[in-house]
Coordinates of C-alpha atoms and ligand atoms in Angstrom, one line a residue:
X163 CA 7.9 -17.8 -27.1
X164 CA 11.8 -18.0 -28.3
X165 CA 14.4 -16.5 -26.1
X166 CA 14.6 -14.4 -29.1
X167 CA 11.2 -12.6 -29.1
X168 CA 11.8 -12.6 -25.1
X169 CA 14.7 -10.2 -25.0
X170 CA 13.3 -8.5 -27.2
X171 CA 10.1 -7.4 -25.8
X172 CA 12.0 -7.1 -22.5
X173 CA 14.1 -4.6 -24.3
X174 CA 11.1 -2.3 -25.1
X175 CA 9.9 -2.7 -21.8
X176 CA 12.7 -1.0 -20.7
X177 CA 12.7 1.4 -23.3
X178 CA 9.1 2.4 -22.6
X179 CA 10.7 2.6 -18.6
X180 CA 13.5 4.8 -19.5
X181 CA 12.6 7.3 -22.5
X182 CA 9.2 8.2 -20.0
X183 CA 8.9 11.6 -18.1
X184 CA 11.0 12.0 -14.9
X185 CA 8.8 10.6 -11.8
X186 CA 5.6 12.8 -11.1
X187 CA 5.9 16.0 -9.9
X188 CA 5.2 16.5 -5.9
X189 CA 5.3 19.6 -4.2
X190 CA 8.1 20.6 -1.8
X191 CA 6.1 20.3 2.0
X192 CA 7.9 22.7 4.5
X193 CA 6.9 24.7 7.3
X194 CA 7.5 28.0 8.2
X195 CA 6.1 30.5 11.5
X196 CA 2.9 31.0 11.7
X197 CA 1.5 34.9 9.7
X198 CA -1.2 36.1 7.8
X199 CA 0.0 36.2 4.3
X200 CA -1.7 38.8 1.9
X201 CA -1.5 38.0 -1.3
X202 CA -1.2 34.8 -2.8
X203 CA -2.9 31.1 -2.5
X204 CA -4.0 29.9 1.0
X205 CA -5.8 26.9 2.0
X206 CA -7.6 27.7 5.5
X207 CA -9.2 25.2 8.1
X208 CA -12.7 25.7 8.9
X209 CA -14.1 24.6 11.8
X210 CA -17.8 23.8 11.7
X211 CA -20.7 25.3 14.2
X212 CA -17.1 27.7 14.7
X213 CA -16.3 29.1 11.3
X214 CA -15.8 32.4 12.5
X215 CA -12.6 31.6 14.5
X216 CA -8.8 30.2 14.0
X217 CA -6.9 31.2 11.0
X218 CA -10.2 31.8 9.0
X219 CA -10.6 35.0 11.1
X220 CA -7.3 36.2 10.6
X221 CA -7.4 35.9 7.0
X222 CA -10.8 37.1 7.1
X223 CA -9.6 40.7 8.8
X224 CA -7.1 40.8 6.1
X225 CA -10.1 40.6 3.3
X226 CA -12.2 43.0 4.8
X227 CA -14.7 40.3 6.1
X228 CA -14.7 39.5 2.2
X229 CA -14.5 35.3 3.6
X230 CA -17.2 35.9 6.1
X231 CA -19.2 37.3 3.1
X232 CA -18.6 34.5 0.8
X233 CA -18.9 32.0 3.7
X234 CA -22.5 33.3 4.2
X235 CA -23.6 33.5 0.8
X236 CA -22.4 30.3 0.3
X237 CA -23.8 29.2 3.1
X238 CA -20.4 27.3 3.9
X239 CA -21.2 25.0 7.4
X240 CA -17.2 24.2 7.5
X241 CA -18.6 20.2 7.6
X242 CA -15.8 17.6 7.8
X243 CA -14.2 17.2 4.3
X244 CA -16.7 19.8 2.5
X245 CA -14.8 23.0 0.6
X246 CA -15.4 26.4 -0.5
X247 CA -12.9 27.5 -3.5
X248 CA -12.9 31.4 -3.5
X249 CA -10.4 32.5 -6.8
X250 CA -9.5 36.2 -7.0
X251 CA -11.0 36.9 -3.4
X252 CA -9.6 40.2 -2.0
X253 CA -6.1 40.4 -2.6
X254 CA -5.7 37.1 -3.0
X255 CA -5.1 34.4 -6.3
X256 CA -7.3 32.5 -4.8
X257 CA -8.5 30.7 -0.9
X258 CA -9.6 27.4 -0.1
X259 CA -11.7 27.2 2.7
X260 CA -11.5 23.0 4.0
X261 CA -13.9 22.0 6.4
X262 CA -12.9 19.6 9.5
X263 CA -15.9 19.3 11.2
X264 CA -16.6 19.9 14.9
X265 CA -15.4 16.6 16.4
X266 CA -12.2 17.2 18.5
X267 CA -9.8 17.1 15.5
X268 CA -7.6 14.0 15.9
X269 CA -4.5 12.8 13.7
X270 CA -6.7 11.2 11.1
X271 CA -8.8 14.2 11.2
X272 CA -5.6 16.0 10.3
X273 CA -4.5 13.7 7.5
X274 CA -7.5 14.0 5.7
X275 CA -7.6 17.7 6.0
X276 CA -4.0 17.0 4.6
X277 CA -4.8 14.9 2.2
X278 CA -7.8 17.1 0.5
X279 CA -5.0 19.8 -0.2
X280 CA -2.6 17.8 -1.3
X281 CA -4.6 16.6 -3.8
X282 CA -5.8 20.0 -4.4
X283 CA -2.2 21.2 -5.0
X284 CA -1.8 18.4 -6.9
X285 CA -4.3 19.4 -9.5
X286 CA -3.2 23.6 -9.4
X287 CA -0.9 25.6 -11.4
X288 CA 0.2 27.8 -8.3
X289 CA 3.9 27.9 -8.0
X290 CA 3.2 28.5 -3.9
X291 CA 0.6 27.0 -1.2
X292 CA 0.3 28.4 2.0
X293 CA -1.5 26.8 4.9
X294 CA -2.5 28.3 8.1
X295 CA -2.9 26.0 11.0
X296 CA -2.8 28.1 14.2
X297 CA -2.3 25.1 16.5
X298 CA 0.9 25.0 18.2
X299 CA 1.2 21.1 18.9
X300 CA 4.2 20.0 16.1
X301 CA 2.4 16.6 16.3
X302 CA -0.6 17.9 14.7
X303 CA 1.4 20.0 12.1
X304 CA 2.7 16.9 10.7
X305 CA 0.1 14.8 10.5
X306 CA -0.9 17.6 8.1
X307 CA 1.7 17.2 6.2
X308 CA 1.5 13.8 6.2
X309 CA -1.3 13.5 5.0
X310 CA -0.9 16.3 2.1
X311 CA 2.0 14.2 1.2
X312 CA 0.0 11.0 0.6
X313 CA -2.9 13.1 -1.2
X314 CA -0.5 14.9 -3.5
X315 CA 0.4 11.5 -5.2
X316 CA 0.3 11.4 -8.7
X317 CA 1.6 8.8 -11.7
X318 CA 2.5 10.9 -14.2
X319 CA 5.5 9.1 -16.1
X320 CA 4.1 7.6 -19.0
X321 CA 2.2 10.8 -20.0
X322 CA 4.4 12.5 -23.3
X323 CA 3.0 16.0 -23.0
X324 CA 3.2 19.1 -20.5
X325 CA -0.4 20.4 -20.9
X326 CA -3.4 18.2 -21.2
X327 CA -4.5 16.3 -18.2
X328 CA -1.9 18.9 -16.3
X329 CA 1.7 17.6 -15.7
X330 CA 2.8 21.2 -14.9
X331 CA 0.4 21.2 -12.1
X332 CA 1.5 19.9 -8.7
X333 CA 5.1 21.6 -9.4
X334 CA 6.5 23.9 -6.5
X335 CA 5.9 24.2 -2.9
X336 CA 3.1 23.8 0.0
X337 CA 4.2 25.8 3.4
X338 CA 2.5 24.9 6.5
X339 CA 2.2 28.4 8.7
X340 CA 2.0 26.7 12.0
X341 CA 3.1 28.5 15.8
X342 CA 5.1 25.2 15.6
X343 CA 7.2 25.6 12.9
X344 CA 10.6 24.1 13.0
X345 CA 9.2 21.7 15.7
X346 CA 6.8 20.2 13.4
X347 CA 9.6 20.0 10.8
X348 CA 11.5 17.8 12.6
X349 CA 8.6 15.6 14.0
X350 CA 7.1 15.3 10.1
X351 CA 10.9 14.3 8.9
X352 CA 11.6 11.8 11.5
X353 CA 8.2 10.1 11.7
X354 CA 6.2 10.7 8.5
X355 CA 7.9 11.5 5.6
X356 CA 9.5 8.4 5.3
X357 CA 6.2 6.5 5.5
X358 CA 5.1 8.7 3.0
X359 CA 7.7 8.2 0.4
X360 CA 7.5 4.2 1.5
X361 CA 3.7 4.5 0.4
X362 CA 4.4 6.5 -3.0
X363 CA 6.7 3.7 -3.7
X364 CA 4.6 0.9 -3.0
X365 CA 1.7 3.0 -5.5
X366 CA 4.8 3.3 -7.8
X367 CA 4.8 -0.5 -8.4
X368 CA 1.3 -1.3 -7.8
X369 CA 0.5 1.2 -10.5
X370 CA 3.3 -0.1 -13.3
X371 CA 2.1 -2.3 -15.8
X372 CA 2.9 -5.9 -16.0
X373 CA 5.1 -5.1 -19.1
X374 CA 7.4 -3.2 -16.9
X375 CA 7.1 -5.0 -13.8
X376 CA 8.0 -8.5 -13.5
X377 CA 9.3 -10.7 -10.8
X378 CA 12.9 -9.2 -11.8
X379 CA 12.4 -6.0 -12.4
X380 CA 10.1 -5.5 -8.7
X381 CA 13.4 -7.5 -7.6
X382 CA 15.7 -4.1 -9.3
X383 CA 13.3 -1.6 -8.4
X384 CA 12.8 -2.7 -4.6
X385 CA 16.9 -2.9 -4.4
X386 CA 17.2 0.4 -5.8
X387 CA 14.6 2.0 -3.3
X388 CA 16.0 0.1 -0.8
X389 CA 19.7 1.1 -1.0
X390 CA 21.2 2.9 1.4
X391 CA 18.7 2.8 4.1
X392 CA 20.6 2.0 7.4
X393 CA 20.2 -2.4 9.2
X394 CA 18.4 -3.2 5.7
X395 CA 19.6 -6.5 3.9
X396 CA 18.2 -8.1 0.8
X397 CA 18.2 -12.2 -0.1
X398 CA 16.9 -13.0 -3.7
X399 CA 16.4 -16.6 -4.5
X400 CA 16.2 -17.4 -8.0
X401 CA 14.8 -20.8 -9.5
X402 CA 17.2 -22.8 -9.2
X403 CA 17.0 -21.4 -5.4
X404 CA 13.8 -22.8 -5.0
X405 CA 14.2 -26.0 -6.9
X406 CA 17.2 -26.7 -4.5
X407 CA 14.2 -25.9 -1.5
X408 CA 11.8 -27.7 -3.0
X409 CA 9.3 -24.7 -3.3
X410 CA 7.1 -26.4 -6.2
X411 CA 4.1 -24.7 -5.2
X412 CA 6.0 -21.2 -6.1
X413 CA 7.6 -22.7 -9.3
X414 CA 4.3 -24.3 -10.3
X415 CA 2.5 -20.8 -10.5
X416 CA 5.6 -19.1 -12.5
X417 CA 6.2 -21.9 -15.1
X418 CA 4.2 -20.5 -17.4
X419 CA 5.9 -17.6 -17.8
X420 CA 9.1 -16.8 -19.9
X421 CA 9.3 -14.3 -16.6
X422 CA 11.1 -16.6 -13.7
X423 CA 9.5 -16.5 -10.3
X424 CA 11.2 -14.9 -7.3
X425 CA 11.3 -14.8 -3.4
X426 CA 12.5 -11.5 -2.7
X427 CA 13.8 -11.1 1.4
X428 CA 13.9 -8.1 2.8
X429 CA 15.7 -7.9 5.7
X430 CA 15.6 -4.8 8.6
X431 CA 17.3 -5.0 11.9
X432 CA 16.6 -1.8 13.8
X433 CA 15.8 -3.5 17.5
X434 CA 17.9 -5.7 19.6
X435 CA 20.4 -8.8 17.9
X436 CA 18.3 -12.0 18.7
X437 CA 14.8 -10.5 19.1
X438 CA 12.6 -12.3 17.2
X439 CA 11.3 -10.3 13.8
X440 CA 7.6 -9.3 13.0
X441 CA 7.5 -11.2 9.7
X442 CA 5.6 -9.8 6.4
X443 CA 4.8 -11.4 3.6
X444 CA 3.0 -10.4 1.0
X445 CA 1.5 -12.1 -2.7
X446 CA 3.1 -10.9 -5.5
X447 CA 1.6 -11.8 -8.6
X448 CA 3.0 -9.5 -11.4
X449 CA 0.2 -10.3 -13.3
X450 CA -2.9 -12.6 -13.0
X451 CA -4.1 -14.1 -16.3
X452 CA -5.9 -17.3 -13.8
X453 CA -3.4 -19.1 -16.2
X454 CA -5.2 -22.2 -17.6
X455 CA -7.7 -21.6 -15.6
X456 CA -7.8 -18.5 -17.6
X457 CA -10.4 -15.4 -16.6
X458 CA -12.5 -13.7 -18.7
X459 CA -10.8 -10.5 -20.4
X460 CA -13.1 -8.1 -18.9
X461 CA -11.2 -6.0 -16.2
X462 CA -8.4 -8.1 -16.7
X463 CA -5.9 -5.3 -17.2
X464 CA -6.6 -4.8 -13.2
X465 CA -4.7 -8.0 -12.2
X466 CA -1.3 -5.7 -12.7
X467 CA -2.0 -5.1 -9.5
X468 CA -2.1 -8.4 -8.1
X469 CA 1.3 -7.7 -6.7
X470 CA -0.1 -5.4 -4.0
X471 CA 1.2 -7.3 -1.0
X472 CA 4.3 -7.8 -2.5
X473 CA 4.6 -4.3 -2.9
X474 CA 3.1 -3.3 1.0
X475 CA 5.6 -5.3 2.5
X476 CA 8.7 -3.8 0.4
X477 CA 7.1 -0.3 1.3
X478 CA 6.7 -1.4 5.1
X479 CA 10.6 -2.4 5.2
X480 CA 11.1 1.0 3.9
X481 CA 9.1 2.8 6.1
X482 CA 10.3 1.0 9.6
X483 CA 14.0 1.7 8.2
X484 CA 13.4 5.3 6.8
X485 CA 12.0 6.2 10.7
X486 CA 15.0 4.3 12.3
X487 CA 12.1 2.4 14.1
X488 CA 13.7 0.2 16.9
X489 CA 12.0 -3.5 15.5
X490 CA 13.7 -6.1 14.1
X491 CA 11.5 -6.8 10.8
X492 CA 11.6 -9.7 7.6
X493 CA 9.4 -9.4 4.8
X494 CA 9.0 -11.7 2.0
X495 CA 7.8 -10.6 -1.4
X496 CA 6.2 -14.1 -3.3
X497 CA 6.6 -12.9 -6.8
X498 CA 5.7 -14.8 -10.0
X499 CA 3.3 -14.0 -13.2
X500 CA 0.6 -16.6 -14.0
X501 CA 0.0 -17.2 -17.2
X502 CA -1.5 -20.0 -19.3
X503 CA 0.9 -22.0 -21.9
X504 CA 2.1 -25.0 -23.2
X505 CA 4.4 -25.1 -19.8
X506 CA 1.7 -23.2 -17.8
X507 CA 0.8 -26.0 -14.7
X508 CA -2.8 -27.8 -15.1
X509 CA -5.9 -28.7 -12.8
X510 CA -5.2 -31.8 -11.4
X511 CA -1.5 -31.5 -10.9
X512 CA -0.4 -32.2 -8.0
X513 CA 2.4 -29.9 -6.2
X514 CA 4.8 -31.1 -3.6
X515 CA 5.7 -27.7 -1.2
X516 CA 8.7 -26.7 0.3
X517 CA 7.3 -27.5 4.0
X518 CA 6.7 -31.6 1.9
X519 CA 3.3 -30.9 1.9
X520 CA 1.7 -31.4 -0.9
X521 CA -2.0 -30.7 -2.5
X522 CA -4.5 -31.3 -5.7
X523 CA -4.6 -27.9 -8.0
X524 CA -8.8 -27.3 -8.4
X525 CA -7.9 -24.0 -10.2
X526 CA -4.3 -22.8 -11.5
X527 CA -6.5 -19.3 -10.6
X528 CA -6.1 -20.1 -7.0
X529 CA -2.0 -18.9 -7.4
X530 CA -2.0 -16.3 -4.8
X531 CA -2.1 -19.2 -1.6
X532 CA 0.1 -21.0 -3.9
X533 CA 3.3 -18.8 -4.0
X534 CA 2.5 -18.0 -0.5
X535 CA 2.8 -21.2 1.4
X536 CA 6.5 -21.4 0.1
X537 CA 7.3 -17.8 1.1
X538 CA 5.5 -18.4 4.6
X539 CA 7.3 -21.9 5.0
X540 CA 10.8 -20.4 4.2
X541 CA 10.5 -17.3 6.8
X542 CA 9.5 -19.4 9.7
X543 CA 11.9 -21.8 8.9
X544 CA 14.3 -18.9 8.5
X545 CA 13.8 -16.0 10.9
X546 CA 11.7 -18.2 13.4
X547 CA 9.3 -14.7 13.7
X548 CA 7.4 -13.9 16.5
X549 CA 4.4 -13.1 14.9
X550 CA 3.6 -13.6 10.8
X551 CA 1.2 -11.7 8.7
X552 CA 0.4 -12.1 5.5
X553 CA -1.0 -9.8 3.0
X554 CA -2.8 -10.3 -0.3
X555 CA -5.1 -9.5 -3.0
X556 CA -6.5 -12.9 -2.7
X557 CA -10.5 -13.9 -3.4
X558 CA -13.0 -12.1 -5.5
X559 CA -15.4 -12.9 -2.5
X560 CA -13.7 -10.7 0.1
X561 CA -14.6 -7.7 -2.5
X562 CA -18.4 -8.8 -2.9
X563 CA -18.2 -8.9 1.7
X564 CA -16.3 -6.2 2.5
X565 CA -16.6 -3.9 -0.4
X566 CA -13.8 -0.9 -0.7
X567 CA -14.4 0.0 3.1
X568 CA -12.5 -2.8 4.8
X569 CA -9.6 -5.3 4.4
X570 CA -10.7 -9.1 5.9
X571 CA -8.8 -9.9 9.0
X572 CA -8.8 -13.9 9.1
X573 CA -6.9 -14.5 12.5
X574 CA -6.6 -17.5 15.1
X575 CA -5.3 -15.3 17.7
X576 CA -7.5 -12.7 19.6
X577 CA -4.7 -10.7 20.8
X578 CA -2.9 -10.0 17.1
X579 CA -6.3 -9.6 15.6
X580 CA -7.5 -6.7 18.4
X581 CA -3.8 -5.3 17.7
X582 CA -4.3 -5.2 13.8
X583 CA -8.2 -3.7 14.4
X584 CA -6.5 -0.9 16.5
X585 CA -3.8 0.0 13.9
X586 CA -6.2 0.2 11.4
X587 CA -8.3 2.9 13.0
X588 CA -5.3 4.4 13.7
X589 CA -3.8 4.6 10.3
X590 CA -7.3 4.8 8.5
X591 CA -6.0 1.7 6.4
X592 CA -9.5 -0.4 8.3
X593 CA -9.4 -4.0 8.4
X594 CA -12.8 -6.0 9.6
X595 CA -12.3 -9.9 11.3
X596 CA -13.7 -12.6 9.5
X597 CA -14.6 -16.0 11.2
X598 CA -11.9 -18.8 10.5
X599 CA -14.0 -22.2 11.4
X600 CA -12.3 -25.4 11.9
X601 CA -14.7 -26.7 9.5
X602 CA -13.4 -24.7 6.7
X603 CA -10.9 -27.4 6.2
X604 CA -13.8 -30.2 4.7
X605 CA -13.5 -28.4 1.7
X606 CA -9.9 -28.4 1.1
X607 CA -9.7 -32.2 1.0
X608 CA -8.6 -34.5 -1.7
X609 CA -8.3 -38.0 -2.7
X610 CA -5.3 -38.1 -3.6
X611 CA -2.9 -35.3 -1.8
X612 CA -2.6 -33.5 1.5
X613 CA -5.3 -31.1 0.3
X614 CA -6.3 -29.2 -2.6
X615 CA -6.0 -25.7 -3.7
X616 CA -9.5 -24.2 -4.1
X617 CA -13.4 -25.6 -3.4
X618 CA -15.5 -25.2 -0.5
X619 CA -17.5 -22.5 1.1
X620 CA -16.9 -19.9 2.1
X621 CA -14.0 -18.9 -0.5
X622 CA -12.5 -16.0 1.6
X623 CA -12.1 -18.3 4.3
X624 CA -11.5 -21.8 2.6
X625 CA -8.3 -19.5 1.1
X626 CA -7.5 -18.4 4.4
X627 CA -7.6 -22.2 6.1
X628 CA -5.6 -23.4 3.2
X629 CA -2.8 -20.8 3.9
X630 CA -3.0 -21.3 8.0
X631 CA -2.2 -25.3 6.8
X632 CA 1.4 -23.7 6.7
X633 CA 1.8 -21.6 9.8
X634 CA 3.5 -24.0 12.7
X635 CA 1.4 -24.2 15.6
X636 CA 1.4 -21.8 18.0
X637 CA 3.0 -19.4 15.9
X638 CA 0.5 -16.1 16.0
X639 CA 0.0 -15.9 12.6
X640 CA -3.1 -13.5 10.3
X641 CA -4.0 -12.8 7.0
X642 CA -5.7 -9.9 5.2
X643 CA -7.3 -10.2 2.2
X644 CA -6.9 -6.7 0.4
X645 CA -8.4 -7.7 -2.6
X646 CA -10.9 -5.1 -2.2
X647 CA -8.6 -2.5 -0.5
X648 CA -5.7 -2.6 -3.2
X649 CA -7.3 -0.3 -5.8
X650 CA -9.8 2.7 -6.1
X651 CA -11.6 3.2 -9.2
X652 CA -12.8 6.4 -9.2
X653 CA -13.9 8.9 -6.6
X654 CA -10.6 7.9 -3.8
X655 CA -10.3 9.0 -0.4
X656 CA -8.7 12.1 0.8
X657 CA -5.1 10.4 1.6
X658 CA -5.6 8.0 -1.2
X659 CA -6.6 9.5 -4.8
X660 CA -8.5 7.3 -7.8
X661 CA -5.8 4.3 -8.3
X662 CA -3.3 2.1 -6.6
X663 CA -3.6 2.6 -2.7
X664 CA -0.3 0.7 -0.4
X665 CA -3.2 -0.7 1.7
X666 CA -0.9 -1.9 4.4
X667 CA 1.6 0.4 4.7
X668 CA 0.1 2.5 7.4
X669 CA -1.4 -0.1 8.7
X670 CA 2.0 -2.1 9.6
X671 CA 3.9 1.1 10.4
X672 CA 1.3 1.6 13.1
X673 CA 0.7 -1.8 14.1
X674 CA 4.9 -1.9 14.6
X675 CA 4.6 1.8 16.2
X676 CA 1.9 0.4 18.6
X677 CA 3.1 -3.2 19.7
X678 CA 6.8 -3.7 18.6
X679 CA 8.3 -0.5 20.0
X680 CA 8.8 0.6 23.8
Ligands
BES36 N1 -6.2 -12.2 -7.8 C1 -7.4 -12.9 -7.7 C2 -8.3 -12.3 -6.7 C3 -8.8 -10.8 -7.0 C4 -10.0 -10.6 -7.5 C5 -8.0 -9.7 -6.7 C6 -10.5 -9.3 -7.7 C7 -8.4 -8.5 -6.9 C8 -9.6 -8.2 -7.4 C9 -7.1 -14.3 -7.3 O1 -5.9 -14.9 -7.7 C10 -8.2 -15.2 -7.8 O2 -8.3 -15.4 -9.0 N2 -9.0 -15.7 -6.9 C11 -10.1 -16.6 -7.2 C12 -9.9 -17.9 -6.3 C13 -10.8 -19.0 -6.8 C14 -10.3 -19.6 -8.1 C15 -10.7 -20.1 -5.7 C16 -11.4 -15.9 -7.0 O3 -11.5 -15.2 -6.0 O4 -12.3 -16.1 -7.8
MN37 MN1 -6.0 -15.8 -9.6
ZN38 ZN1 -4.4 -13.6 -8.0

């Protein structure tokens, strides 16, 4: 394609970017004291085997035992994540009865209660949603609103029209009534907004097509969500960068494009000068053709998002600076489009990486371990981290194990993979350890290089062996797989509606909250 042509559909891609609706509309979350409102919208925790108790009692007095009517006609248990809509009930526009179960409720708990109405907020016209949470911990409050925040999400720019699918919804404000008021205020704006907004901007560029994000572009768009935030600095090298560092492995995945590849380095320094940084980096294919190796065009629209671990990481940098979180942090976004041409690399070639290894390409579709064994070389050459993780949507066979439930942990190192098993459960974002045999490495071999780029059994783990080829020795050093995790089709969870998910971005805010911080 001429230069010509280039510019030229790079200037409608920008067109498309700019003429679109301003960013969806989220609802205002604030707090206020804790009372019984009386007319209105309300959204009500129910506690199963207990329904007759908390805040639903309260509003229940003001309806004249109308709830406790509908509850029983319905016969409404108040089971974790089950709801009873109620419109014109009493006085009221309408009352959501959510049901959290009879478990002691803990923050994930919380979250999802959270997140079920935010995305019911999402979805409704009413200018005003009140909640009524009687507990008095401000911890809890905010994991509320936490998690409403994350459920509320919603991609709306490209839509033209108000009505329809219901742009106007999801427009003006959701008050938490909680005994804990401005407390809770204060926790949810120190400690969780910011990982919200650093997961809505992670879904942001997950969910952007590949005409509007590029390697440049997620370059401009990370900088701009980036700016401002306090100990953050940002390294771009460009192609001639890498041909000067001898990253052909990178280069070799992007030279099919018109679209250059980059190596995005985020930068935060919140903990001590010379404490070794938690390093993250994370594949960032812009979009996933296979390139010569070429996929079939069935669901191949989905490989925009092939870029989710570049994304995760940018949103992790964003979070850990946004909280002031005392770590000192590096991530490296690996970003290049594959795509098959007369430049496009072949199966066969052989690449010669930045660490001077070098390997056979089996299939230009195995891209993802190939920009990511530059990007892992230059940050331990770098920032000499203490621990490395990488993160990637990177085998169809991690999908076909794990399903949508879990991420695959590959890991050497028992400690960092127990750490990353514990953040997961405590972030809900799960992950599930996958053996990494010695063995693996039989199937990487070639005749003619250091090793080859795909082949062997099993293809979660061969990729995974292939990419530890590059970690030094001794450093601790895991991978995830989120090829499975990166996307919901329909249906979503409660803090993660139908679409792009940040996979990740809890999971590294916690696993920094839990291990990193003292
Ligand atoms: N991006 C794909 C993996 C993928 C599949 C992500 C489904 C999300 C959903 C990756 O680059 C790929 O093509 N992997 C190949 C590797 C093979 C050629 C060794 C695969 O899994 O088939
Ligand atoms: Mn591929
Ligand atoms: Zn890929």
């Amino acid at each position: 394609m001429s230069r010509h042509r280039f510019a030229f559909v790079a200037s409608i891609s920008l067109l498309i970017a700019t003429v679109a609706l301003p960013a969806a509309a989220q609802r205002d979350i604030r707090f206020d004291a804790y009372a019984v409102p009386e007319t209105g919208t309300v959204v009500v925790p129910v506690r199963e085997g207990n329904v007759a108790s908390g805040a639903f009692a309260d509003l229940d007095a003001v309806t004249g035992g109308a709830l406790q009517r509908a509850v029983n006609a319905a016969d409404f248990k108040g089971r974790s994540d089950s709801r009873l809509d109620l419109p014109g009930i009493g006085n009221f526009d309408r009352v959501l009865l959510i049901g959290v179960g009879k478990d002691a409720v803990n923050p994930r708990a919380l979250e999802d209660f959270g997140g079920l109405l935010g995305q019911d907020g999402a979805r409704s016209a009413a200018p005003r949603i009140e909640v009524l949470w009687r507990g008095d911990e401000a911890g809890a409050a905010s994991h509320i609103a936490f998690g409403a925040a994350l459920g509320q999400y919603r991609f709306d720019k490209y839509r033209s029209s108000n009505d329809g699918d219901g742009a106007r919804a999801g427009q003006g404000e959701l008050v938490i009534r909680t005994p804990a008021g401005a407390a809770a205020a204060a926790d949810y704006a120190a400690e969780w907004q910011p990982v919200a907004e650093a997961v809505a901007l992670s879904r942001d560029l997950v969910t952007e097509p590949g005409n509007v994000i590029w390697p440049e572009t997620f370059v401009e768009r990370a900088r701009e969500s980036l700016a401002g935030l306090p100990n953050v600095s940002i390294e771009v090298l460009d192609e001639k960068d890498m041909e000067r560092l001898g990253m052909g492995s990178i280069l070799a995945v992007g030279q099919g494009s018109p679209r250059p590849p980059r190596m995005l380095v985020m930068r935060y320094n919140g903990g001590n000068a010379g404490d070794r940084p938690v390093a993250f980096v994370g594949k960032g294919i812009t979009f996933d053709t296979g390139g010569i190796s070429i996929k079939g065009s069935s669901g191949m629209w989905r490989m925009k998002y092939d870029m989710t671990g570049a994304a995760v990481v940018t949103g992790a940098i964003k979070a850990l600076a946004g909280r002031g979180a005392p770590v000192n942090a590096v991530a490296v976004a690996a970003l290049a489009e594959n795509m098959p041409s007369g430049t496009a690399s072949r199966p066969g070639d052989v690449i010669r990486t930045a660490s001077g290894k070098t390997y056979e390409i089996m299939s230009t579709d195995a891209e993802g371990r190939m920009v990511l064994v530059d990007a892992l070389w230059y940050v331990q050459d770098r920032d000499d981290p203490a621990v490395v993780i990488d993160i990637a949507t990177l085998t169809g066979a991690i999908v076909g194990a794990l399903g949508g439930d879990h991420a695959g942990l590959f890991s050497r190192h028992d400690d960092l993979a127990a750490q990353l098993t514990a953040a997961g459960e405590a972030s809900g974002d799960l992950v599930w350890r996958m053996p990494m045999l010695p063995s693996y490495g039989t199937g990487l071999r070639s005749p003619i290089a250091d090793l080859r780029n795909g082949g062997g059994s099993p293809s979660a783990g061969t990729a995974a062996h292939f990419i530890g080829e590059w970690i030094d020795k001794d450093r601790p050093w895991a991978h995830l797989d989120i090829a499975g995790m990166a996307w919901i089709e329909t249906g979503g969870k409660p803090t993660s509606p139908a679409g792009a998910t940040a996979f990740g971005v809890r999971l590294f805010d916690q696993y920094v909250r839990q291990n990193h911080e003292n």
